[in-house]
CSV table of C-alpha atoms in Angstrom, one decimal:
chain,number,residue,atom,x,y,z
A,1,MET,CA,0.0,0.0,0.0
A,2,LEU,CA,2.8,2.4,0.9
A,3,GLU,CA,4.7,1.5,-2.3
A,4,ALA,CA,1.5,2.2,-4.3
A,5,SER,CA,1.1,5.6,-2.6
A,6,ILE,CA,4.6,6.6,-3.7
A,7,VAL,CA,3.8,5.6,-7.3
A,8,HIS,CA,0.6,7.5,-7.2
A,9,MET,CA,2.3,10.6,-5.9
A,10,ARG,CA,4.8,10.5,-8.7
A,11,LEU,CA,2.0,10.1,-11.2
A,12,LEU,CA,0.1,13.1,-9.8
A,13,LEU,CA,3.3,15.2,-10.1
A,14,LEU,CA,3.7,14.0,-13.7
A,15,ILE,CA,7.0,12.2,-12.9
A,16,PRO,CA,7.5,9.2,-15.1
A,17,ILE,CA,7.8,5.9,-13.2
A,18,ASP,CA,9.5,3.9,-15.9
A,19,LEU,CA,12.7,6.0,-16.4
A,20,PRO,CA,16.0,4.1,-16.8
A,21,ASP,CA,17.7,3.6,-13.4
A,22,ALA,CA,20.7,5.8,-14.3
A,23,ILE,CA,18.4,8.7,-15.4
A,24,THR,CA,16.3,8.3,-12.2
A,25,LEU,CA,19.6,8.3,-10.1
A,26,LEU,CA,20.8,11.5,-11.8
A,27,ILE,CA,17.5,13.3,-11.6
A,28,GLY,CA,17.0,12.3,-8.0
A,29,GLY,CA,20.4,13.4,-6.9
A,30,VAL,CA,20.2,16.7,-8.7
A,31,SER,CA,16.7,17.4,-7.3
A,32,ALA,CA,17.9,16.7,-3.8
A,33,PHE,CA,20.9,19.0,-4.4
A,34,VAL,CA,18.6,21.9,-5.6
A,35,LEU,CA,16.1,21.3,-2.8
A,36,ALA,CA,18.8,21.3,-0.1
A,37,PHE,CA,20.5,24.4,-1.5
A,38,ILE,CA,17.2,26.3,-1.6
A,39,LEU,CA,15.8,25.1,1.7
A,40,THR,CA,18.9,26.1,3.5
A,41,PHE,CA,18.2,29.7,2.6
A,42,PHE,CA,14.8,29.4,4.2
A,43,VAL,CA,16.1,27.6,7.3
A,44,LYS,CA,18.8,30.3,7.7
A,45,ALA,CA,16.3,33.2,7.3
A,46,PHE,CA,14.0,31.5,9.8
A,47,CYS,CA,16.8,31.1,12.4
A,48,TYR,CA,17.7,34.7,12.1
A,49,ARG,CA,14.1,35.8,12.4
A,50,VAL,CA,13.4,33.8,15.6
A,51,GLY,CA,17.0,34.2,17.0
A,52,TRP,CA,18.0,30.5,16.9
A,53,LEU,CA,21.7,31.3,16.4
A,54,ASP,CA,25.0,29.9,17.6
A,55,LYS,CA,26.3,33.0,19.3
A,56,PRO,CA,30.0,33.8,20.0
A,57,ALA,CA,31.3,32.4,23.3
A,58,ALA,CA,34.6,31.6,25.0
A,59,ARG,CA,34.9,28.3,23.3
A,60,ARG,CA,33.7,29.5,19.9
A,61,VAL,CA,35.8,31.3,17.3
A,62,HIS,CA,33.2,32.9,15.1
A,63,THR,CA,32.7,36.6,15.9
A,64,LYS,CA,29.1,36.8,14.9
A,65,ALA,CA,26.0,34.7,15.4
A,66,VAL,CA,25.5,31.9,12.9
A,67,PRO,CA,22.4,29.7,12.4
A,68,ARG,CA,23.0,26.1,13.5
A,69,LEU,CA,20.0,24.1,12.1
A,70,GLY,CA,21.3,23.2,8.6
A,71,GLY,CA,20.5,19.6,9.2
A,72,VAL,CA,16.8,20.4,8.9
A,73,ALA,CA,17.3,21.5,5.3
A,74,MET,CA,19.2,18.3,4.4
A,75,PHE,CA,16.6,16.0,6.0
A,76,LEU,CA,13.7,17.8,4.3
A,77,ALA,CA,15.5,17.7,0.9
A,78,PHE,CA,16.2,13.9,1.4
A,79,ALA,CA,12.7,13.1,2.5
A,80,ILE,CA,11.0,15.1,-0.3
A,81,ALA,CA,13.3,13.9,-3.1
A,82,SER,CA,13.1,10.3,-2.0
A,83,LEU,CA,9.3,10.4,-1.9
A,84,LEU,CA,9.4,11.6,-5.5
A,85,PHE,CA,12.1,9.6,-7.1
A,86,TYR,CA,12.8,6.5,-5.0
A,87,THR,CA,11.1,3.3,-5.9
A,88,PRO,CA,11.8,0.4,-3.5
A,89,GLY,CA,13.5,-2.7,-4.9
A,90,PRO,CA,12.8,-6.4,-4.2
A,91,ASN,CA,12.8,-7.8,-0.7
A,92,LEU,CA,16.2,-8.1,0.9
A,93,ASN,CA,15.2,-11.3,2.7
A,94,ALA,CA,12.2,-13.1,4.0
A,95,HIS,CA,11.4,-10.5,6.7
A,96,ALA,CA,13.0,-7.2,5.6
A,97,ASN,CA,12.2,-5.2,2.5
A,98,GLU,CA,13.5,-1.9,1.2
A,99,LEU,CA,10.3,0.0,1.6
A,100,THR,CA,10.0,-0.9,5.3
A,101,ILE,CA,13.7,0.0,5.9
A,102,TYR,CA,13.1,3.3,4.1
A,103,TRP,CA,10.2,4.3,6.3
A,104,LEU,CA,12.1,3.2,9.4
A,105,LEU,CA,15.0,5.5,8.3
A,106,ILE,CA,12.6,8.4,7.7
A,107,ALA,CA,11.0,7.9,11.2
A,108,ALA,CA,14.4,7.5,12.9
A,109,GLY,CA,15.8,10.5,11.0
A,110,ALA,CA,12.8,12.6,12.0
A,111,LEU,CA,13.4,11.7,15.6
A,112,MET,CA,17.1,12.6,15.4
A,113,VAL,CA,16.3,16.0,13.8
A,114,LEU,CA,13.6,16.9,16.3
A,115,VAL,CA,15.7,15.9,19.4
A,116,HIS,CA,18.9,17.5,18.2
A,117,ALA,CA,17.1,20.6,17.0
A,118,TYR,CA,16.1,21.1,20.6
A,119,ASP,CA,19.7,20.4,21.5
A,120,ASP,CA,21.0,23.0,19.0
A,121,ILE,CA,18.6,25.6,20.3
A,122,LEU,CA,18.5,25.0,24.1
A,123,GLY,CA,21.1,22.4,24.8
A,124,LEU,CA,21.0,18.8,26.0
A,125,GLY,CA,23.4,16.7,28.0
A,126,PRO,CA,25.1,13.6,26.5
A,127,TRP,CA,22.9,11.1,28.2
A,128,PRO,CA,19.6,12.3,26.9
A,129,LYS,CA,21.1,12.5,23.4
A,130,LEU,CA,22.5,8.9,23.8
A,131,PHE,CA,19.1,7.7,24.9
A,132,ALA,CA,17.5,9.3,21.8
A,133,GLN,CA,20.1,7.7,19.6
A,134,THR,CA,19.4,4.3,21.1
A,135,ILE,CA,15.7,4.8,20.4
A,136,ALA,CA,16.6,5.6,16.8
A,137,VAL,CA,18.5,2.3,16.6
A,138,LEU,CA,15.5,0.5,17.9
A,139,ILE,CA,13.4,2.1,15.2
A,140,ILE,CA,15.7,1.1,12.4
A,141,LEU,CA,15.9,-2.5,13.8
A,142,GLY,CA,12.1,-2.7,13.2
A,143,PRO,CA,11.1,-5.2,15.9
A,144,TRP,CA,7.5,-6.3,15.4
A,145,ILE,CA,4.9,-8.4,17.2
A,146,ASP,CA,5.4,-11.3,14.8
A,147,GLY,CA,8.7,-11.9,16.5
A,148,THR,CA,11.1,-10.7,13.8
A,149,PHE,CA,13.2,-7.7,13.0
A,150,HIS,CA,12.0,-6.0,9.8
A,151,GLY,CA,14.7,-3.4,9.6
A,152,ILE,CA,18.5,-3.7,9.5
A,153,LEU,CA,20.4,-6.1,11.7
A,154,LEU,CA,24.1,-6.7,11.5
A,155,PHE,CA,24.6,-10.5,11.9
A,156,THR,CA,26.3,-11.6,8.6
A,157,PHE,CA,29.7,-10.6,7.3
A,158,ASN,CA,31.6,-11.4,4.2
A,159,ASN,CA,34.7,-13.5,5.1
A,160,PRO,CA,37.9,-12.0,3.6
A,161,PHE,CA,39.5,-15.4,3.9
A,162,GLY,CA,36.6,-17.5,2.7
A,163,VAL,CA,35.9,-19.1,-0.6
A,164,GLU,CA,33.5,-17.7,-3.1
A,165,HIS,CA,30.9,-20.5,-2.9
A,166,PHE,CA,29.5,-22.3,0.1
A,167,ASN,CA,30.6,-25.8,0.7
A,168,PRO,CA,29.2,-27.7,3.7
A,169,ASN,CA,32.5,-29.6,4.1
A,170,LEU,CA,34.5,-26.4,4.7
A,171,PRO,CA,35.6,-25.3,8.2
A,172,TRP,CA,33.8,-22.2,9.4
A,173,TYR,CA,36.7,-19.9,8.8
A,174,ARG,CA,36.7,-20.7,5.1
A,175,GLU,CA,33.0,-20.2,4.6
A,176,PRO,CA,32.1,-17.2,2.4
A,177,THR,CA,29.9,-15.6,5.0
A,178,LEU,CA,30.4,-15.4,8.8
A,179,LEU,CA,27.4,-15.3,11.1
A,180,LEU,CA,27.2,-13.6,14.5
A,181,VAL,CA,25.5,-16.3,16.6
A,182,ILE,CA,22.1,-16.1,14.8
A,183,GLN,CA,21.2,-17.2,11.2
A,184,ASN,CA,18.1,-15.1,10.8
A,185,SER,CA,16.4,-12.0,12.0
A,186,ASP,CA,14.1,-13.6,14.6
A,187,ILE,CA,13.8,-11.8,17.9
A,188,ALA,CA,15.6,-13.9,20.5
A,189,LEU,CA,18.2,-13.8,23.3
A,190,ALA,CA,20.7,-15.1,20.8
A,191,ALA,CA,20.2,-11.9,18.7
A,192,ILE,CA,21.6,-9.7,21.5
A,193,PRO,CA,25.2,-9.6,20.1
A,194,ALA,CA,23.8,-8.6,16.7
A,195,ILE,CA,21.6,-5.9,18.3
A,196,LEU,CA,24.6,-4.5,20.2
A,197,LEU,CA,26.7,-4.5,17.1
A,198,THR,CA,24.0,-2.7,15.1
A,199,TRP,CA,23.7,-0.2,18.0
A,200,PHE,CA,27.5,0.3,18.1
A,201,TRP,CA,27.8,0.8,14.3
A,202,THR,CA,24.9,3.2,14.1
A,203,VAL,CA,25.6,5.3,17.2
A,204,GLY,CA,29.3,5.2,16.4
A,205,MET,CA,28.6,6.5,12.9
A,206,MET,CA,26.4,9.3,14.2
A,207,ASN,CA,28.9,10.5,16.8
A,208,THR,CA,31.9,10.1,14.3
A,209,VAL,CA,30.2,12.6,12.0
A,210,ASN,CA,29.3,14.8,14.9
A,211,TRP,CA,32.9,14.9,16.2
A,212,ILE,CA,34.5,15.6,12.8
A,213,ASP,CA,32.1,18.5,12.3
A,214,GLY,CA,34.5,20.8,13.9
A,215,MET,CA,35.5,22.9,10.9
A,216,ASP,CA,33.5,24.5,8.1
A,217,GLY,CA,32.7,22.0,5.4
A,218,LEU,CA,34.7,19.1,6.9
A,219,ALA,CA,32.0,16.7,7.9
A,220,THR,CA,29.7,17.7,5.0
A,221,GLY,CA,32.3,17.0,2.4
A,222,VAL,CA,33.5,13.7,3.9
A,223,VAL,CA,30.0,12.4,4.3
A,224,GLY,CA,29.1,13.5,0.8
A,225,ILE,CA,32.1,11.7,-0.7
A,226,THR,CA,31.2,8.5,1.3
A,227,ALA,CA,27.6,8.6,0.1
A,228,LEU,CA,28.8,9.1,-3.5
A,229,PHE,CA,30.8,5.9,-3.4
A,230,ILE,CA,28.0,4.0,-1.7
A,231,THR,CA,25.9,5.2,-4.7
A,232,LEU,CA,28.5,4.0,-7.2
A,233,ILE,CA,29.1,0.7,-5.7
A,234,SER,CA,25.4,0.0,-5.3
A,235,PHE,CA,24.9,0.7,-9.0
A,236,ILE,CA,27.8,-1.5,-9.9
A,237,LEU,CA,26.3,-4.3,-7.8
A,238,HIS,CA,23.0,-3.8,-9.6
A,239,GLN,CA,21.3,-2.6,-6.4
A,240,TYR,CA,19.6,0.1,-8.5
A,241,SER,CA,17.0,1.2,-6.0
A,242,ILE,CA,19.5,1.5,-3.2
A,243,ALA,CA,21.8,3.5,-5.6
A,244,VAL,CA,18.9,5.9,-6.3
A,245,LEU,CA,18.3,6.4,-2.6
A,246,SER,CA,22.0,6.9,-1.9
A,247,ALA,CA,22.2,9.4,-4.8
A,248,ILE,CA,19.4,11.4,-3.3
A,249,PHE,CA,21.2,11.4,0.0
A,250,THR,CA,24.4,12.5,-1.7
A,251,GLY,CA,22.7,15.3,-3.5
A,252,ALA,CA,21.1,16.6,-0.2
A,253,VAL,CA,24.5,16.6,1.5
A,254,PHE,CA,26.3,18.4,-1.4
A,255,GLY,CA,23.5,20.9,-1.7
A,256,PHE,CA,24.2,22.1,1.8
A,257,LEU,CA,28.0,22.3,1.3
A,258,PRO,CA,28.1,25.7,-0.5
A,259,HIS,CA,26.4,27.3,2.5
A,260,ASN,CA,28.7,25.4,4.9
A,261,TRP,CA,32.0,26.1,3.1
A,262,ASN,CA,34.5,28.2,4.9
A,263,PRO,CA,33.6,30.8,6.1
A,264,ALA,CA,30.3,29.0,6.9
A,265,LYS,CA,27.0,31.0,6.6
A,266,ILE,CA,25.2,28.2,8.5
A,267,PHE,CA,26.3,25.2,10.6
A,268,MET,CA,24.6,21.7,10.2
A,269,GLY,CA,24.6,21.4,14.0
A,270,ASP,CA,23.9,18.2,15.8
A,271,THR,CA,20.6,18.1,13.8
A,272,GLY,CA,22.6,17.5,10.7
A,273,SER,CA,25.5,15.4,12.0
A,274,MET,CA,23.2,12.9,13.7
A,275,PHE,CA,20.9,12.5,10.7
A,276,LEU,CA,23.9,12.2,8.3
A,277,GLY,CA,25.5,9.5,10.5
A,278,LEU,CA,22.3,7.6,10.8
A,279,ALA,CA,21.6,7.6,7.1
A,280,LEU,CA,25.2,6.5,6.3
A,281,ALA,CA,24.9,3.7,8.8
A,282,VAL,CA,21.7,2.4,7.3
A,283,LEU,CA,22.7,2.9,3.6
A,284,SER,CA,26.0,1.0,4.2
A,285,ILE,CA,24.1,-2.0,5.5
A,286,MET,CA,21.2,-2.1,3.0
A,287,GLY,CA,21.8,-4.7,0.4
A,288,GLY,CA,25.2,-5.6,1.9
A,289,ALA,CA,28.7,-5.4,0.5
A,290,LYS,CA,29.1,-1.7,1.5
A,291,LEU,CA,30.2,-2.0,5.1
A,292,ALA,CA,33.9,-2.3,4.1
A,293,LEU,CA,33.5,0.6,1.8
A,294,ALA,CA,32.3,2.9,4.6
A,295,LEU,CA,35.1,1.7,6.8
A,296,MET,CA,37.7,2.5,4.1
A,297,VAL,CA,36.3,5.9,3.2
A,298,LEU,CA,35.5,7.0,6.7
A,299,GLY,CA,38.4,5.0,8.3
A,300,VAL,CA,40.6,8.0,9.2
A,301,PRO,CA,37.8,10.0,11.0
A,302,ILE,CA,36.6,6.8,12.8
A,303,LEU,CA,40.1,6.0,14.0
A,304,ASP,CA,40.7,9.6,15.0
A,305,VAL,CA,37.6,9.4,17.2
A,306,ALA,CA,38.8,6.1,18.7
A,307,VAL,CA,42.3,7.5,19.4
A,308,VAL,CA,40.9,10.6,21.0
A,309,ILE,CA,38.5,8.6,23.2
A,310,MET,CA,41.3,6.3,24.4
A,311,ASN,CA,43.6,9.2,25.2
A,312,ARG,CA,40.8,10.9,27.2
A,313,ILE,CA,40.1,7.8,29.2
A,314,ARG,CA,43.9,7.3,29.9
A,315,ARG,CA,44.0,10.8,31.2
A,316,GLY,CA,41.1,10.0,33.6
A,317,GLN,CA,38.7,12.2,31.6
A,318,SER,CA,35.2,11.5,30.3
A,319,PRO,CA,35.1,10.3,26.6
A,320,VAL,CA,33.0,13.4,25.8
A,321,HIS,CA,35.4,15.8,27.5
A,322,TYR,CA,36.2,18.8,25.3
A,323,ASP,CA,39.7,19.2,24.1
A,324,LYS,CA,41.7,20.0,21.0
A,325,THR,CA,43.4,16.7,20.2
A,326,HIS,CA,41.4,15.7,17.2
A,327,LEU,CA,43.4,15.2,14.0
A,328,HIS,CA,42.0,18.4,12.5
A,329,HIS,CA,43.0,20.4,15.6
A,330,ARG,CA,46.5,19.0,15.2
A,331,LEU,CA,46.7,19.9,11.6
A,332,MET,CA,45.5,23.4,12.3
A,333,ALA,CA,48.2,23.8,14.9
A,334,MET,CA,50.7,22.9,12.2
A,335,GLY,CA,49.6,26.0,10.3
A,336,LEU,CA,47.1,24.5,7.8
A,337,SER,CA,44.0,26.5,7.0
A,338,VAL,CA,40.5,25.2,7.3
A,339,LYS,CA,40.2,24.7,3.6
A,340,GLN,CA,43.6,22.9,3.4
A,341,ILE,CA,42.5,20.5,6.1
A,342,CYS,CA,39.2,19.9,4.3
A,343,TYR,CA,41.1,19.2,1.1
A,344,LEU,CA,43.4,16.7,2.9
A,345,PHE,CA,40.4,14.8,4.4
A,346,TYR,CA,38.6,14.9,1.1
A,347,GLY,CA,41.7,13.6,-0.7
A,348,VAL,CA,42.1,10.7,1.7
A,349,ALA,CA,38.4,9.8,1.4
A,350,MET,CA,38.6,9.9,-2.4
A,351,ILE,CA,41.7,7.7,-2.6
A,352,PHE,CA,40.2,5.0,-0.4
A,353,GLY,CA,36.8,5.3,-2.1
A,354,LEU,CA,38.4,4.7,-5.5
A,355,LEU,CA,40.4,1.9,-4.1
A,356,ALA,CA,37.3,0.2,-2.7
A,357,LEU,CA,35.5,0.8,-5.9
A,358,SER,CA,38.3,-0.9,-7.9
A,359,PHE,CA,38.0,-4.0,-5.7
A,360,SER,CA,34.2,-4.4,-6.3
A,361,GLY,CA,33.3,-7.3,-8.5
A,362,ILE,CA,36.8,-8.8,-8.8
A,363,HIS,CA,38.0,-12.2,-7.6
A,364,ALA,CA,38.6,-12.2,-3.8
A,365,ALA,CA,37.2,-8.7,-3.5
A,366,HIS,CA,36.5,-9.2,0.2
A,367,PHE,CA,40.1,-10.0,0.9
A,368,TYR,CA,41.3,-6.9,-1.0
A,369,LYS,CA,38.9,-4.7,1.0
A,370,PHE,CA,40.3,-6.2,4.2
A,371,ILE,CA,43.8,-5.2,3.0
A,372,GLY,CA,42.3,-1.8,2.2
A,373,ILE,CA,41.1,-1.4,5.8
A,374,ILE,CA,44.6,-2.3,7.0
A,375,LEU,CA,46.0,0.4,4.7
A,376,VAL,CA,43.6,2.9,6.2
A,377,ILE,CA,44.9,2.0,9.7
A,378,LEU,CA,48.5,2.4,8.5
A,379,THR,CA,47.6,5.8,6.9
A,380,MET,CA,46.1,7.0,10.2
A,381,PHE,CA,49.2,6.0,12.1
A,382,GLY,CA,51.3,7.6,9.4
A,383,LEU,CA,49.4,10.9,9.8
A,384,ILE,CA,49.7,10.7,13.6
A,385,ILE,CA,53.5,10.3,13.4
A,386,TRP,CA,53.9,13.0,10.8
A,387,VAL,CA,51.7,15.5,12.7
A,388,ASP,CA,53.5,14.8,16.0
A,389,TYR,CA,56.9,15.2,14.3
A,390,ARG,CA,55.8,18.5,12.7
A,391,GLN,CA,54.4,19.8,16.1
A,392,ARG,CA,57.6,18.9,17.9
A,393,LEU,CA,59.7,20.5,15.1
A,394,ARG,CA,57.7,23.7,15.3
A,395,GLY,CA,57.2,23.7,19.1
A,396,VAL,CA,53.5,24.3,18.5
A,397,PRO,CA,51.4,24.0,21.7
A,398,ILE,CA,48.1,22.0,21.7
A,399,LYS,CA,45.4,23.4,24.0
A,400,LEU,CA,43.9,20.3,25.4
A,401,GLY,CA,41.0,21.7,27.5
A,402,GLY,CA,40.0,24.9,25.8
A,403,PRO,CA,39.3,28.1,27.7
A,404,GLU,CA,38.8,27.7,31.4
A,405,PRO,CA,35.0,27.7,32.2
A,406,SER,CA,33.5,30.4,34.3
A,407,PRO,CA,32.3,29.4,37.8
A,408,ASN,CA,28.7,29.0,36.6
A,409,GLU,CA,29.7,26.7,33.8
A,410,GLY,CA,30.1,23.0,34.0
A,411,ASN,CA,31.7,20.5,31.7
A,412,GLU,CA,30.2,18.9,28.6
A,413,GLN,CA,28.0,16.7,30.7
A,414,ASN,CA,26.1,19.6,32.2
A,415,PRO,CA,22.8,19.8,30.2
A,416,GLN,CA,22.5,23.5,30.7
A,417,ASN,CA,26.0,24.4,29.7
A,418,THR,CA,26.8,21.8,27.1
A,419,THR,CA,29.4,22.8,24.5
A,420,PRO,CA,29.2,20.4,21.7
A,421,GLU,CA,32.2,18.4,20.6
A,422,ASN,CA,31.9,19.8,17.1
A,423,THR,CA,32.9,23.3,18.2
A,424,ARG,CA,34.2,25.1,15.1
A,425,GLU,CA,37.8,26.1,14.8
A,426,GLU,CA,39.6,28.8,12.9
A,427,PRO,CA,43.3,29.4,12.6
A,428,SER,CA,44.6,31.4,15.6
A,429,ALA,CA,46.6,34.6,15.1
A,430,TYR,CA,49.9,33.0,15.9
A,431,GLN,CA,49.8,30.3,13.3
A,432,ASP,CA,51.3,32.4,10.6
A,433,GLN,CA,54.4,33.2,12.7
A,434,ALA,CA,57.6,31.2,12.3
A,435,THR,CA,57.8,30.6,16.1
A,436,PRO,CA,54.5,30.7,17.9
A,437,PRO,CA,54.4,32.0,21.4
A,438,ARG,CA,54.3,29.6,24.3
A,439,SER,CA,52.0,29.8,27.2
A,440,HIS,CA,53.5,30.5,30.6
A,441,SER,CA,50.9,28.3,32.3
A,442,THR,CA,52.1,24.8,32.9
A,443,ASP,CA,48.6,23.3,32.8
A,444,GLU,CA,46.9,25.3,30.1
A,445,TYR,CA,48.9,23.8,27.2
A,446,SER,CA,50.4,20.5,26.5
A,447,GLN,CA,52.5,19.1,23.8
A,448,THR,CA,51.1,15.6,24.4
A,449,PRO,CA,51.5,13.4,21.3
A,450,LEU,CA,48.3,11.9,19.8
A,451,LEU,CA,49.2,8.4,21.2
A,452,GLN,CA,50.4,9.5,24.6
């Protein structure tokens, strides 16, 4: 019934329903781009009118108030364009079908936009936000009274060391597909590991996008590149309906980028980063064969988040403690501009995306993607070593904790005084000098290496 409604809507708007897949993909992507670009103007004007702005503060660097609800425009563009141009494909398995997953994604995305719009305007602590993210994961799992999950559930993985075709006489480690305890999407106690893994993947993706959204255009561009390669690989694998949906998402992201490019006229806020992370997590699982691609393209930001969290815990701090030890902070301390840092992240994402794309459809593709993920890890450690070497060479201090809070301010876990992890950064005044000044305070600055 829902699929028929989508078809009827397209007919009412005189949109042909029998266009070639490649044409639908292009039209859907371009339409989402135009919609996001135009809707962002309206969102920005509305934010200025009602005063919903990210105002300058001690831990901000922009000198004038900037709207922070850009994610609303991207979500609306994605929802509208997908309703017009996305036609669900065949069922993915006995219980899950694309149309169900699509509506679950729309519902979970709407929840993330609403909750984090409130966060962008009034502020929320990390625990209420984590609770909302967990509810979003439950939505996309799609548990139903018939005792099955009708959404996405991570319990099968392509074995990089397995053979191409199943043979019952093979040992488990040579099978083409590995299973996580369960063999189907039935709701059972045995499904708990798969549920937890799906939660970890989805929540981790949302917060990875949120944490790399610390500079104008950085998260928007990286997410857009990742979505573009998900579109291409889905098309190559003949998953045409998923390719169209991914193309629409790609267009919505890139349509926002001109507004978010340095110097940004509007920020995506947690509204945008959470929706983008959620959509990436779902699109990389739909149809299979794209999880390794997402890990390769987003590998450096994901590993950066992991390294920062481990370092905070080792220093006895909360994982959500605000500091400036992310890779983009380190690169800025080296003297790179915001645009140069974006180009670097874009370039790394493009290289590994093209590498993953070249592996698709070839013999032992899963093994080569496994090697690609190892190359991402080596690249991350190479960047860490290079950045630490450059910082030691230049004697550039890294400010770990940001400005000292006022007596009435708490840390990031205070709901009323929450400063998001994705606080934007601009080059400081001393970065153009040959020898930057050092702080005379022994606890304000630290030259702690990334892995120390």
